[in-house]
mmCIF file of C-alpha atoms in Angstrom:
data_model
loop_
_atom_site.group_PDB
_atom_site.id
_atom_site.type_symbol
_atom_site.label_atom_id
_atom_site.label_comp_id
_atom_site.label_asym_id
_atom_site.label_seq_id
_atom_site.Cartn_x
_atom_site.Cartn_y
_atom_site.Cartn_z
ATOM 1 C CA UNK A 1 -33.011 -23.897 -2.016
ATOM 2 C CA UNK A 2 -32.627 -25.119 -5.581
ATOM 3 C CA UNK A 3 -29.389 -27.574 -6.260
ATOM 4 C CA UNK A 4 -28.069 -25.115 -8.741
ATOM 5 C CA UNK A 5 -28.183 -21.838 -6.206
ATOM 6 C CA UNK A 6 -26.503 -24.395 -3.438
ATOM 7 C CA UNK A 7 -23.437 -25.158 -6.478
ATOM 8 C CA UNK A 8 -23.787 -21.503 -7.140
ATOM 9 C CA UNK A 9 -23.084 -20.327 -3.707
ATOM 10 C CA UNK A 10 -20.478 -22.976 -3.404
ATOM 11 C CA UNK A 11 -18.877 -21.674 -6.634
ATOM 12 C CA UNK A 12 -19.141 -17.981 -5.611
ATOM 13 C CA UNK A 13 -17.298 -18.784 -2.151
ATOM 14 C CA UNK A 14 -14.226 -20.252 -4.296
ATOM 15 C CA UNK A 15 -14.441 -17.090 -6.418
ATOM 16 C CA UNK A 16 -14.387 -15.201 -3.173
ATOM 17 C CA UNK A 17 -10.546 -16.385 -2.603
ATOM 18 C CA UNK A 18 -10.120 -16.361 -6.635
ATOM 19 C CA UNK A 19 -10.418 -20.241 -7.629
ATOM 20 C CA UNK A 20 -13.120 -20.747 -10.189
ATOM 21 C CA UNK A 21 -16.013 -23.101 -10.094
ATOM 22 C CA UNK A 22 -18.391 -25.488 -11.877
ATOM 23 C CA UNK A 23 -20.633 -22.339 -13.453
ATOM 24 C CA UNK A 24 -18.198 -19.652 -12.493
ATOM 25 C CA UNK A 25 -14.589 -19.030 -14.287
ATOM 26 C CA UNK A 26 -12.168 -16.070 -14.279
ATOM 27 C CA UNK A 27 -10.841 -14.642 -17.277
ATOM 28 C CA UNK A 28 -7.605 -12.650 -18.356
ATOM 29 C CA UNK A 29 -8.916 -8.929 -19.364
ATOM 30 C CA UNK A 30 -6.647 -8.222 -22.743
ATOM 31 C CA UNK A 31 -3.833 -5.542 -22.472
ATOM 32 C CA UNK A 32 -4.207 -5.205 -18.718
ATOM 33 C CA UNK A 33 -1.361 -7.627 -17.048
ATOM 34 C CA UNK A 34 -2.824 -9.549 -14.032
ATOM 35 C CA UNK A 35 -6.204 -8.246 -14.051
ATOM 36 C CA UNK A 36 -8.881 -10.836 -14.064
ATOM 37 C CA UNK A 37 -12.720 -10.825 -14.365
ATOM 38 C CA UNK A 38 -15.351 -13.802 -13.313
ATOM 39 C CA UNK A 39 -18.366 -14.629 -15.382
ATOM 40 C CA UNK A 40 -20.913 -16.644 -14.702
ATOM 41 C CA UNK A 41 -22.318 -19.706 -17.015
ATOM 42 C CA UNK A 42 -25.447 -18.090 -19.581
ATOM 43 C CA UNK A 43 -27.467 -21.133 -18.794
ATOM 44 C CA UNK A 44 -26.737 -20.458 -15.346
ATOM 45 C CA UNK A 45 -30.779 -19.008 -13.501
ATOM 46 C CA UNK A 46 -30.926 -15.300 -14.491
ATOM 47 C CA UNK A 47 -31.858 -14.209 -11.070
ATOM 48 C CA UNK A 48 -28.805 -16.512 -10.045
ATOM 49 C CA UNK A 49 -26.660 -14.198 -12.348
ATOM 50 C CA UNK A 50 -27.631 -10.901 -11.738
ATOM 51 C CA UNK A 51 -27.068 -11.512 -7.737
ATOM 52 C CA UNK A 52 -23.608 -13.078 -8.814
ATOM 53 C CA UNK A 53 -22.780 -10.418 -10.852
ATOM 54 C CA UNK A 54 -23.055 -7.893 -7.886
ATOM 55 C CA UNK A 55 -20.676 -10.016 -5.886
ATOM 56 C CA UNK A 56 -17.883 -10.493 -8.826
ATOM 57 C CA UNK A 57 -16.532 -6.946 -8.113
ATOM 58 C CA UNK A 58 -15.384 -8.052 -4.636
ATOM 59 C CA UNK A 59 -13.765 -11.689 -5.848
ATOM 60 C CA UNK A 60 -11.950 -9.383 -8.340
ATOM 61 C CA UNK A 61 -10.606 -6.696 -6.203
ATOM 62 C CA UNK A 62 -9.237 -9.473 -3.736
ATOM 63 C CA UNK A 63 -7.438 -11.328 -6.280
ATOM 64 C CA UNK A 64 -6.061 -7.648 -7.628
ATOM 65 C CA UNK A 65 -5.014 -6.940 -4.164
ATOM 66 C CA UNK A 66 -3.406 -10.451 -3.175
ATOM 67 C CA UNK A 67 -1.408 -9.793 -6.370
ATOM 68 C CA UNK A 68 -0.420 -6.638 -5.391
ATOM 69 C CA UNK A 69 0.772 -7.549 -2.031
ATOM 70 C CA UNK A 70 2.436 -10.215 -3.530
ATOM 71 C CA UNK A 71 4.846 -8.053 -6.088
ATOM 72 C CA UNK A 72 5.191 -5.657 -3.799
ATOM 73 C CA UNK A 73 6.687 -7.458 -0.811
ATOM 74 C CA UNK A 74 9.532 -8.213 -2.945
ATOM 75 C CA UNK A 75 12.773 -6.189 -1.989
ATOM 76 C CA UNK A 76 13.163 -4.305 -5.084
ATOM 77 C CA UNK A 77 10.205 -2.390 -4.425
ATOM 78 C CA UNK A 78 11.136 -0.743 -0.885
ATOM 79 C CA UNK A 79 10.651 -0.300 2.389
ATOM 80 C CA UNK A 80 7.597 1.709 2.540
ATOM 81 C CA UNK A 81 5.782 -0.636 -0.111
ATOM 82 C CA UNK A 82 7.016 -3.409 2.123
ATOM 83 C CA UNK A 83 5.459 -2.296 5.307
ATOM 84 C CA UNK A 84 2.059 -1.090 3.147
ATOM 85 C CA UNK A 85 1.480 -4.865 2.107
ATOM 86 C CA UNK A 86 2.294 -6.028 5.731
ATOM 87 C CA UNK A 87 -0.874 -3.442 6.592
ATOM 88 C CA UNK A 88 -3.029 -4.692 3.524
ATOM 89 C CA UNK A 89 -2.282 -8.184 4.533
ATOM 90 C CA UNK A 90 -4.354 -7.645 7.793
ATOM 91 C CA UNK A 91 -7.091 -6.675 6.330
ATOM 92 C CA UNK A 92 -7.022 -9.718 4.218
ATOM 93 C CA UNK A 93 -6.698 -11.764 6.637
ATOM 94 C CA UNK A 94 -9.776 -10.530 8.230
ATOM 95 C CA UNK A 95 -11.501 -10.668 4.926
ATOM 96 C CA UNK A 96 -10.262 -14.426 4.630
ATOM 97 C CA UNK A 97 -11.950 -15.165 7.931
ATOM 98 C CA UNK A 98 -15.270 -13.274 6.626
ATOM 99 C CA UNK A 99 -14.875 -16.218 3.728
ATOM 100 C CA UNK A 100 -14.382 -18.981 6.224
ATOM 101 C CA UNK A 101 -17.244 -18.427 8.395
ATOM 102 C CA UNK A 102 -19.832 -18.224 5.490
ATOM 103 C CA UNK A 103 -18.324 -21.609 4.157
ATOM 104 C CA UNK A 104 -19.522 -22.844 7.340
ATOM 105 C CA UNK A 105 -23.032 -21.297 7.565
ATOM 106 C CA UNK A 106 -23.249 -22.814 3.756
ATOM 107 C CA UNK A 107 -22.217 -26.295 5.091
ATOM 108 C CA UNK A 108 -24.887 -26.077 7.774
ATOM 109 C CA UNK A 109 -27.153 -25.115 5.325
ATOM 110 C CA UNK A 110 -27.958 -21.709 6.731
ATOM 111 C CA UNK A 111 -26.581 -19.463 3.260
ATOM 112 C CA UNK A 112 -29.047 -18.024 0.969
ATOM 113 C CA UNK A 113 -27.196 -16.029 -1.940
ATOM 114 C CA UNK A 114 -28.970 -13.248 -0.696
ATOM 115 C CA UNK A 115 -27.715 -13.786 3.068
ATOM 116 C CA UNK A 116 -24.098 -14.112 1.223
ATOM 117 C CA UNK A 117 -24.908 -10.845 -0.424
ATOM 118 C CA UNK A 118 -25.755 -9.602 2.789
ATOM 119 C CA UNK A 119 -22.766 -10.595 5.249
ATOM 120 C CA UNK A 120 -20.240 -9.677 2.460
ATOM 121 C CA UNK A 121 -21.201 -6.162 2.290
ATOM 122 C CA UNK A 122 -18.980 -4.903 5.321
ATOM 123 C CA UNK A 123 -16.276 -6.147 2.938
ATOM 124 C CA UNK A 124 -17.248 -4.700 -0.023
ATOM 125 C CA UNK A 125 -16.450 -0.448 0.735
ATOM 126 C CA UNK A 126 -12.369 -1.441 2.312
ATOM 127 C CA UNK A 127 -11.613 -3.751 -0.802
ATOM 128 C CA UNK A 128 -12.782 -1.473 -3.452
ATOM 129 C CA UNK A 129 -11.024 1.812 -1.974
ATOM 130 C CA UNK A 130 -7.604 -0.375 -1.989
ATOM 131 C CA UNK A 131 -7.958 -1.585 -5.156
ATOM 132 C CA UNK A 132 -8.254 1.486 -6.634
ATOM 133 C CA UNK A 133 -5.311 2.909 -4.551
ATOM 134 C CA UNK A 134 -2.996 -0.490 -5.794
ATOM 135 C CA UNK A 135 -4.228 0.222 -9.423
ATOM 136 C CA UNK A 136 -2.844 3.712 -9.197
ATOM 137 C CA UNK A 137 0.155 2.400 -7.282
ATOM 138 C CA UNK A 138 0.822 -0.141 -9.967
ATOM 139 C CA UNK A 139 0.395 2.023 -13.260
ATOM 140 C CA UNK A 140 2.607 4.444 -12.044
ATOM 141 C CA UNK A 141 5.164 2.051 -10.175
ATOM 142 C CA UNK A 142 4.969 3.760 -6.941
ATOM 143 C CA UNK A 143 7.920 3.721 -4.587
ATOM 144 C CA UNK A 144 8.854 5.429 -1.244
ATOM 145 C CA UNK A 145 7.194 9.146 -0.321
ATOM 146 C CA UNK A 146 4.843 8.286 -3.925
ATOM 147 C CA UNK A 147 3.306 5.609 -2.380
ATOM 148 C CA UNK A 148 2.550 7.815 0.325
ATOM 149 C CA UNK A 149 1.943 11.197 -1.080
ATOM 150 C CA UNK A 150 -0.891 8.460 -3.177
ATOM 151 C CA UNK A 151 -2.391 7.295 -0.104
ATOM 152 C CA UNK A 152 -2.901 11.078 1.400
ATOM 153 C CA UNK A 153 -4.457 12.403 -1.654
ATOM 154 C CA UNK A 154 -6.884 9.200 -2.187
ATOM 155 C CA UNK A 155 -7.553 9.694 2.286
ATOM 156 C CA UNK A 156 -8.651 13.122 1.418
ATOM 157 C CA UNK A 157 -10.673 12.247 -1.313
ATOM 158 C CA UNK A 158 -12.747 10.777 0.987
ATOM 159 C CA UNK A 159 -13.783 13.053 3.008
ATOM 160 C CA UNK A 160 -17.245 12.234 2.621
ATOM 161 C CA UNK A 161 -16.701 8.721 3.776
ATOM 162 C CA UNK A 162 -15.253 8.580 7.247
ATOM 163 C CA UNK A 163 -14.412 4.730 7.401
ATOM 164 C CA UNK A 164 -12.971 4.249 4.368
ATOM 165 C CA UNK A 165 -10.843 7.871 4.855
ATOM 166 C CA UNK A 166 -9.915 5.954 8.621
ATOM 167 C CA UNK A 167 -8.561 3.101 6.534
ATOM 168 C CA UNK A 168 -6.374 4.449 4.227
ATOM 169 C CA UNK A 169 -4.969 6.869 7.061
ATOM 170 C CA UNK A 170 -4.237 4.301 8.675
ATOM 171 C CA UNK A 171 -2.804 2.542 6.011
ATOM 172 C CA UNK A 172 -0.977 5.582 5.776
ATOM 173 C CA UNK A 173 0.419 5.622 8.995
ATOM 174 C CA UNK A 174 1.944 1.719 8.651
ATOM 175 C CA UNK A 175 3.392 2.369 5.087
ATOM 176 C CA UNK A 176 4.796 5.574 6.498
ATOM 177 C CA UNK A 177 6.711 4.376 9.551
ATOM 178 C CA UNK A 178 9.921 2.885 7.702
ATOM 179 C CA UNK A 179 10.244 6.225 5.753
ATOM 180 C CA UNK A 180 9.965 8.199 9.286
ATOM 181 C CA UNK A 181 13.059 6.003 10.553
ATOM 182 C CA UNK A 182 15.188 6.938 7.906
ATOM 183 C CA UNK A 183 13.738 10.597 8.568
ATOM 184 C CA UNK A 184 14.690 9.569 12.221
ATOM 185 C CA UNK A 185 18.459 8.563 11.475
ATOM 186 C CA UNK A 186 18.804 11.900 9.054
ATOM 187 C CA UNK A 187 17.812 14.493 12.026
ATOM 188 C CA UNK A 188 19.690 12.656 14.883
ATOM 189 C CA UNK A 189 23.015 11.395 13.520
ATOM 190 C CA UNK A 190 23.185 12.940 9.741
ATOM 191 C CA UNK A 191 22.699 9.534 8.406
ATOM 192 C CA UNK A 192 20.803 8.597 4.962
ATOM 193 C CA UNK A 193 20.699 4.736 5.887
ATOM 194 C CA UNK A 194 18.353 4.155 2.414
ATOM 195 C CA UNK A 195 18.863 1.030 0.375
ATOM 196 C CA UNK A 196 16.325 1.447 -1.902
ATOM 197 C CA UNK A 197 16.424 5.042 -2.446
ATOM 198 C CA UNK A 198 13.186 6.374 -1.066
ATOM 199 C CA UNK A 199 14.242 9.262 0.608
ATOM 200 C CA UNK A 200 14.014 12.727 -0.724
ATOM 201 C CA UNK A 201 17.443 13.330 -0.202
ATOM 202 C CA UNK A 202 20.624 12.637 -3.184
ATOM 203 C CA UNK A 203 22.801 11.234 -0.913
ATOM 204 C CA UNK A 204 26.291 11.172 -2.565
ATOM 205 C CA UNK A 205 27.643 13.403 -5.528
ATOM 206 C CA UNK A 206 31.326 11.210 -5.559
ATOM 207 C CA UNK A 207 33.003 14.113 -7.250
ATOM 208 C CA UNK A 208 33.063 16.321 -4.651
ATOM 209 C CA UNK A 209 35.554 16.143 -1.771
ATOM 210 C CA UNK A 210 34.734 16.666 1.776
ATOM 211 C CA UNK A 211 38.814 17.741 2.072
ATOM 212 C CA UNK A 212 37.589 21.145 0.862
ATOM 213 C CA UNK A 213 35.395 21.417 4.200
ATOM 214 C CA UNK A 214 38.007 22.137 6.212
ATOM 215 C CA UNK A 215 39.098 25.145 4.145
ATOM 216 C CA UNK A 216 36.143 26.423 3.313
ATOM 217 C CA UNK A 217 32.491 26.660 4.678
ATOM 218 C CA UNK A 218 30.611 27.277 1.891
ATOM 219 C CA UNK A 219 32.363 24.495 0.037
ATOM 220 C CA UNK A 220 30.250 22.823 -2.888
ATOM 221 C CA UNK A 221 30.710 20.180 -0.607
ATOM 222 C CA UNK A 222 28.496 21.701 1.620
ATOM 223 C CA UNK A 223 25.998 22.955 -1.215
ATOM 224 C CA UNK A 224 25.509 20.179 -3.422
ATOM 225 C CA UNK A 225 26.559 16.475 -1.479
ATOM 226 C CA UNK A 226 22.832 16.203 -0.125
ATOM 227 C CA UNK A 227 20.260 18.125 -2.030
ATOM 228 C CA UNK A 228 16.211 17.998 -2.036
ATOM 229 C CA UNK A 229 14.708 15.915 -4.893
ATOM 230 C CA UNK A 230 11.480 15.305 -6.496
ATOM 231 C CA UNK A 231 8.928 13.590 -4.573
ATOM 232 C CA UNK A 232 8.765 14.702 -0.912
ATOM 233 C CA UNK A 233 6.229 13.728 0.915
ATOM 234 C CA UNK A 234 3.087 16.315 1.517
ATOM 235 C CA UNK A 235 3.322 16.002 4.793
ATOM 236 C CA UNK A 236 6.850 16.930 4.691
ATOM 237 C CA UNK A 237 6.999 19.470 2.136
ATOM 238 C CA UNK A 238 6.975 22.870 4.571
ATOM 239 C CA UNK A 239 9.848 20.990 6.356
ATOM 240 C CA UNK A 240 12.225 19.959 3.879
ATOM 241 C CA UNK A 241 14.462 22.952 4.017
ATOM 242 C CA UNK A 242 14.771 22.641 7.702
ATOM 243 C CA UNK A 243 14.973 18.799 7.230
ATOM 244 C CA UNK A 244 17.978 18.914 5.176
ATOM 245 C CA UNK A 245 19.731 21.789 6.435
ATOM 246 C CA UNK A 246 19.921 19.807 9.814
ATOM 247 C CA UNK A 247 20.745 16.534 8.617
ATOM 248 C CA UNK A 248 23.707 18.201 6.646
ATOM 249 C CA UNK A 249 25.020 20.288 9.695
ATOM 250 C CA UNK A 250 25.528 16.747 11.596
ATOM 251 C CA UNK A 251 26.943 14.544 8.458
ATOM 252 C CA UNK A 252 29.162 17.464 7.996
ATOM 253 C CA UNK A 253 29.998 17.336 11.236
ATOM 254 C CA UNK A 254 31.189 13.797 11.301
ATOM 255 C CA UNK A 255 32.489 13.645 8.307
ATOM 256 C CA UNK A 256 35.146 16.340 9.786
ATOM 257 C CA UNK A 257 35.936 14.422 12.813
ATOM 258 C CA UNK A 258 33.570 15.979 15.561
ATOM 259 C CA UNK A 259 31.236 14.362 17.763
ATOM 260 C CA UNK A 260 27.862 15.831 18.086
ATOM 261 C CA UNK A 261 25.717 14.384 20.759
ATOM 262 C CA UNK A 262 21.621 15.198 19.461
ATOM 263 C CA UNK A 263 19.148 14.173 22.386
ATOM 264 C CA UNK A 264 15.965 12.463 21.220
ATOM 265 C CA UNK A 265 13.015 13.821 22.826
ATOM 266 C CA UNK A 266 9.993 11.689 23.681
ATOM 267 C CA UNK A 267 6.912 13.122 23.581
ATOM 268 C CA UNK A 268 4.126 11.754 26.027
#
């Protein structure tokens, strides 16, 4: 191999983790916030640049992603966004290892750009199907059931592709499982135990009195303390009446002074 493909390769496996190189730097794009593009040098070879060029897309999506996990494992953005970037950093990880192992092959001297190409590719499909998923997420500052009603609609856009539809239904599934728990504690004990407000439940209109209750069943108490917002989940939506009827039977309950035991069936 030439020196300049060897500094090439070497530059394109920094890119791969988003540091730039000798021939290859990153640049801001204007009026998008944190989105970055690599070019490569013009006097760079141009067969050099047009098989660096079809590897850019993949150095650019990880550092889009890695930001994106990043923002959104801060608390202010929610349980469900939390556990999604736990699930995204897995994949990373495993992409990260992809990176590691063809930094040795190149320091054994057994990487071609083409064979980098080549072993990169089972990469390539997962990373661009998240990154579009976290650019939608991020223009529209997802939260809670949006994050997940998102996820459904890009899984079922899919269909065509059954691995990268697998991914994001699993991805899916992860993100999801905080929001089921607080579904969990709303069936079983009439509890909305939701810091960050991701349920599709208004928990708590102040101005009305549970005192009322004890007078009258069909208080506004009753009617209007929990009520069904914007934003339930898809996979919910045929449910939600039941969902909050029952939830509101057993906070009701409590709230009134009675015990109601609810058994939790487990399904094998």
């Amino acid at each position: 191999m030439k020196k300049q493909e060897l500094l090439v390769i070497d530059d394109l496996l920094s890119a791969l983790v988003g540091i730039e190189g000798r021939y290859i730097s990153a640049k801001m794009v204007r009026g998008k916030e944190g989105l970055v593009t690599f070019q490569i040098d013009a006097s760079t070879d141009l067969a050099l640049q047009e098989m660096t060029k079809r590897i850019f897309p993949l150095c650019e999506n990880f550092l889009a992603i890695t930001q994106f996990v990043e923002s959104r494992s801060h608390f202010k953005y929610g349980l469900v966004n939390h556990a999604f970037a736990a699930a995204i950093r897995a994949l990373l990880l495993d992409y990260e290892a992809m990176v590691a192992q063809l930094e040795h092959q190149f320091r054994l001297g057994r990487l071609s750009i083409q064979g980098l190409w080549f072993y990169c590719q089972p990469m390539v499909g997962p990373m661009h199907t998240l990154s579009t998923v976290i650019e939608k997420a991020s223009a529209h500052n997802l939260m809670g059931s949006g994050v997940l009603n998102l996820l459904q609609s890009q899984a079922k856009a899919m269909s065509g592709d059954n691995a990268m539809r697998s991914l994001l239904e699993k991805m899916t599934q992860h993100a999801s499982s905080p929001y089921l728990c607080i579904l969990e504690r709303w069936l079983y004990e009439g509890v909305i135990d939701d810091p960050y407000g991701e349920f599709f439940f208004i928990a708590e209109n102040k101005s009305l009195q549970k005192e009322s209750l004890t007078q009258d069943y069909d208080a506004k108490y009753w009617q209007q303390h929990y009520s069904l917002k914007d934003g339930i989940p898809s996979f919910l939506t045929n449910a939600a009446g039941v969902i909050l009827t029952t939830g509101k039977y057993l906070n009701v309950m409590r709230e009134c002074g009675h015990h109601v035991q609810v058994y939790r069936f487990l399904f094998v």
